[in-house]
Coordinates of C-alpha atoms in Angstrom, one line a residue:
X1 CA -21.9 -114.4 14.0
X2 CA -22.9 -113.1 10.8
X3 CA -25.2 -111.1 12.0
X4 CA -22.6 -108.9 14.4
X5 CA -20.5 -108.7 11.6
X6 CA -23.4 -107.2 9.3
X7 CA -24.2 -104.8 12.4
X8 CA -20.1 -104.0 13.0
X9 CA -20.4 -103.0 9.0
X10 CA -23.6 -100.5 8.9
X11 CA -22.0 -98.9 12.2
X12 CA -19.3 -98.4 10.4
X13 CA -21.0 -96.8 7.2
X14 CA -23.2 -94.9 9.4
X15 CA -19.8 -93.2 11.6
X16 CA -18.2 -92.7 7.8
X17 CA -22.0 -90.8 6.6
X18 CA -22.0 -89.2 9.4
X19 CA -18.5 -87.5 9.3
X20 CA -18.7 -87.2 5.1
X21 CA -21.7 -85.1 5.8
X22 CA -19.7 -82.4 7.6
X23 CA -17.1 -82.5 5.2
X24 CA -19.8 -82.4 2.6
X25 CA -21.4 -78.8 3.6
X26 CA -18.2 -77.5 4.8
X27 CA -17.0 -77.7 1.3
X28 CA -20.1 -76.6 -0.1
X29 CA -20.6 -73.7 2.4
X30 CA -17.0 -72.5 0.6
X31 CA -17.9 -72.9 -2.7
X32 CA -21.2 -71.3 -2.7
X33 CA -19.5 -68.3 -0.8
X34 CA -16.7 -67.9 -3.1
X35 CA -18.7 -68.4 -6.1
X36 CA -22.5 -66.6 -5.2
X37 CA -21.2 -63.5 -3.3
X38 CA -23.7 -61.5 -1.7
X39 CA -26.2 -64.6 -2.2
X40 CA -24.9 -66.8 0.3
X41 CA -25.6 -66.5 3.8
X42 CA -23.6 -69.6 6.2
X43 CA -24.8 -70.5 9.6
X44 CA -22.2 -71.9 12.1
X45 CA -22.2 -73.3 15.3
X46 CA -19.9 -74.2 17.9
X47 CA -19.8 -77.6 18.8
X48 CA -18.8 -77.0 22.1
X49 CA -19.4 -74.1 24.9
X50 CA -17.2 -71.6 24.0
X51 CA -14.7 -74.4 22.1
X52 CA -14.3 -76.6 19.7
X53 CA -14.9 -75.9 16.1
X54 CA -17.4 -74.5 14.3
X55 CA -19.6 -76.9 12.1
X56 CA -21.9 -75.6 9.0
X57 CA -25.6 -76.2 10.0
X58 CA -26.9 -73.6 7.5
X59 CA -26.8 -72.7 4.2
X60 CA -29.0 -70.3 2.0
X61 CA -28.6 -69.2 -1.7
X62 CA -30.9 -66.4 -2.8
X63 CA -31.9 -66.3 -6.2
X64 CA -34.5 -63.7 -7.7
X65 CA -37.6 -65.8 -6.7
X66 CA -36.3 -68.1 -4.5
X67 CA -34.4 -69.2 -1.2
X68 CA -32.4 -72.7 -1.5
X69 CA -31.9 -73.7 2.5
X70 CA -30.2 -76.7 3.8
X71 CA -30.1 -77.4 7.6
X72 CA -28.2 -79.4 9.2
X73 CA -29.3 -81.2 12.9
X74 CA -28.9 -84.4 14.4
X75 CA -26.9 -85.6 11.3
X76 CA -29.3 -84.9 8.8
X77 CA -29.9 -82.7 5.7
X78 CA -32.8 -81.1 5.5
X79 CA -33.5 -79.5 1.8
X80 CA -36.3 -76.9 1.1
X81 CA -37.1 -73.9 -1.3
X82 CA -38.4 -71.7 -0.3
X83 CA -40.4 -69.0 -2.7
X84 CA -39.4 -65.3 -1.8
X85 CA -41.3 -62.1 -3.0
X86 CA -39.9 -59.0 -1.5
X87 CA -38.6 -60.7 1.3
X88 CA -42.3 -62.7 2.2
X89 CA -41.5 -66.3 1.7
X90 CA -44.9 -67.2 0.4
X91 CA -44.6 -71.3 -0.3
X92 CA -41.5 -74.1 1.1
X93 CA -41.1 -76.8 -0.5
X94 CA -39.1 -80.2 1.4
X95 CA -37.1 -81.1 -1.5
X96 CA -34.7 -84.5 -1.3
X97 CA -30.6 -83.2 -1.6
X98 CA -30.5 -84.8 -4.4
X99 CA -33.2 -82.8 -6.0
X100 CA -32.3 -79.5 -4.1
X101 CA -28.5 -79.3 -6.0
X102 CA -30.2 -79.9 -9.3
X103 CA -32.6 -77.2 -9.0
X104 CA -30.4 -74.9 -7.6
X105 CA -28.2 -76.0 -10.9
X106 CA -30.6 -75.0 -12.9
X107 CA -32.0 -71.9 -11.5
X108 CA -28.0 -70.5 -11.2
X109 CA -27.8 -71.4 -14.6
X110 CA -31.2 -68.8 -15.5
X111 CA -29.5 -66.4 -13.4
X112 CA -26.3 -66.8 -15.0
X113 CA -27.7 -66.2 -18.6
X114 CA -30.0 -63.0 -17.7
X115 CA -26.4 -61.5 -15.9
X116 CA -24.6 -62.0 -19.0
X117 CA -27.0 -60.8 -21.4
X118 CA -27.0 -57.5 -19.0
X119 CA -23.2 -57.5 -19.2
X120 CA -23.7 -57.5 -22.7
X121 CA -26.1 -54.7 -23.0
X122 CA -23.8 -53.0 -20.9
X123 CA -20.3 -53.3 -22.1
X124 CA -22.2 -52.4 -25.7
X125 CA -23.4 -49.6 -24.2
X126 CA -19.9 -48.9 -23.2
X127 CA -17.9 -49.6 -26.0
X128 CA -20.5 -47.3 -28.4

């Protein structure tokens, strides 16, 4: 009996996983596309033929050296970077999620400080 239960209960997580993972890159997708204009390209798909609505499978952020790409399929993440010169990926790494968002972190946060220190340069330049 306890073993039903036990299977009744990892079901259960997997259906909840399972749905949190749409939410998950739907809310993502949004963020990165409010936040990275321009960087962000989102893929969609129609679950259905011609209905239904459209789930995230696809996400991209472009940095300066690199592309961060999650796809979604079957219910899965899959993570990767993906080095970029001139538009050639030349290396892709599999990366866990986990791992993926903190890279990304800290590559948006390199990015970040060059843009500002060219804000800078310009807005002196502005200002003098």
């Amino acid at each position: 009996m306890d073993e039903v239960r036990d299977f009744d209960l990892h079901a259960a997580w997997i259906r909840r996983a399972q749905t949190d993972l749409h939410a998950f890159l739907e809310a993502l997708a949004a963020r990165l596309e409010g936040a990275l204009p321009g960087r962000v390209q989102v893929e969609r798909k129609r679950e259905g033929f011609l209905t239904g609505p459209k789930r995230v499978v696809g996400i991209t952020i472009r940095t300066d050296d690199n592309r961060y790409v999650l796809d979604a399929h079957n219910h899965e993440i899959h993570a990767s970077r993906q080095h970029d010169v001139r538009g050639v990926v030349l290396k892709t790494e599999t990366l866990t999620l986990d791992r993926w968002l903190q890279d990304l972190e800290e590559e948006l946060r390199r990015l970040s400080g060059a843009l500002e220190g060219a804000r800078g340069v310009l807005q002196d330049f502005l200002t003098s």
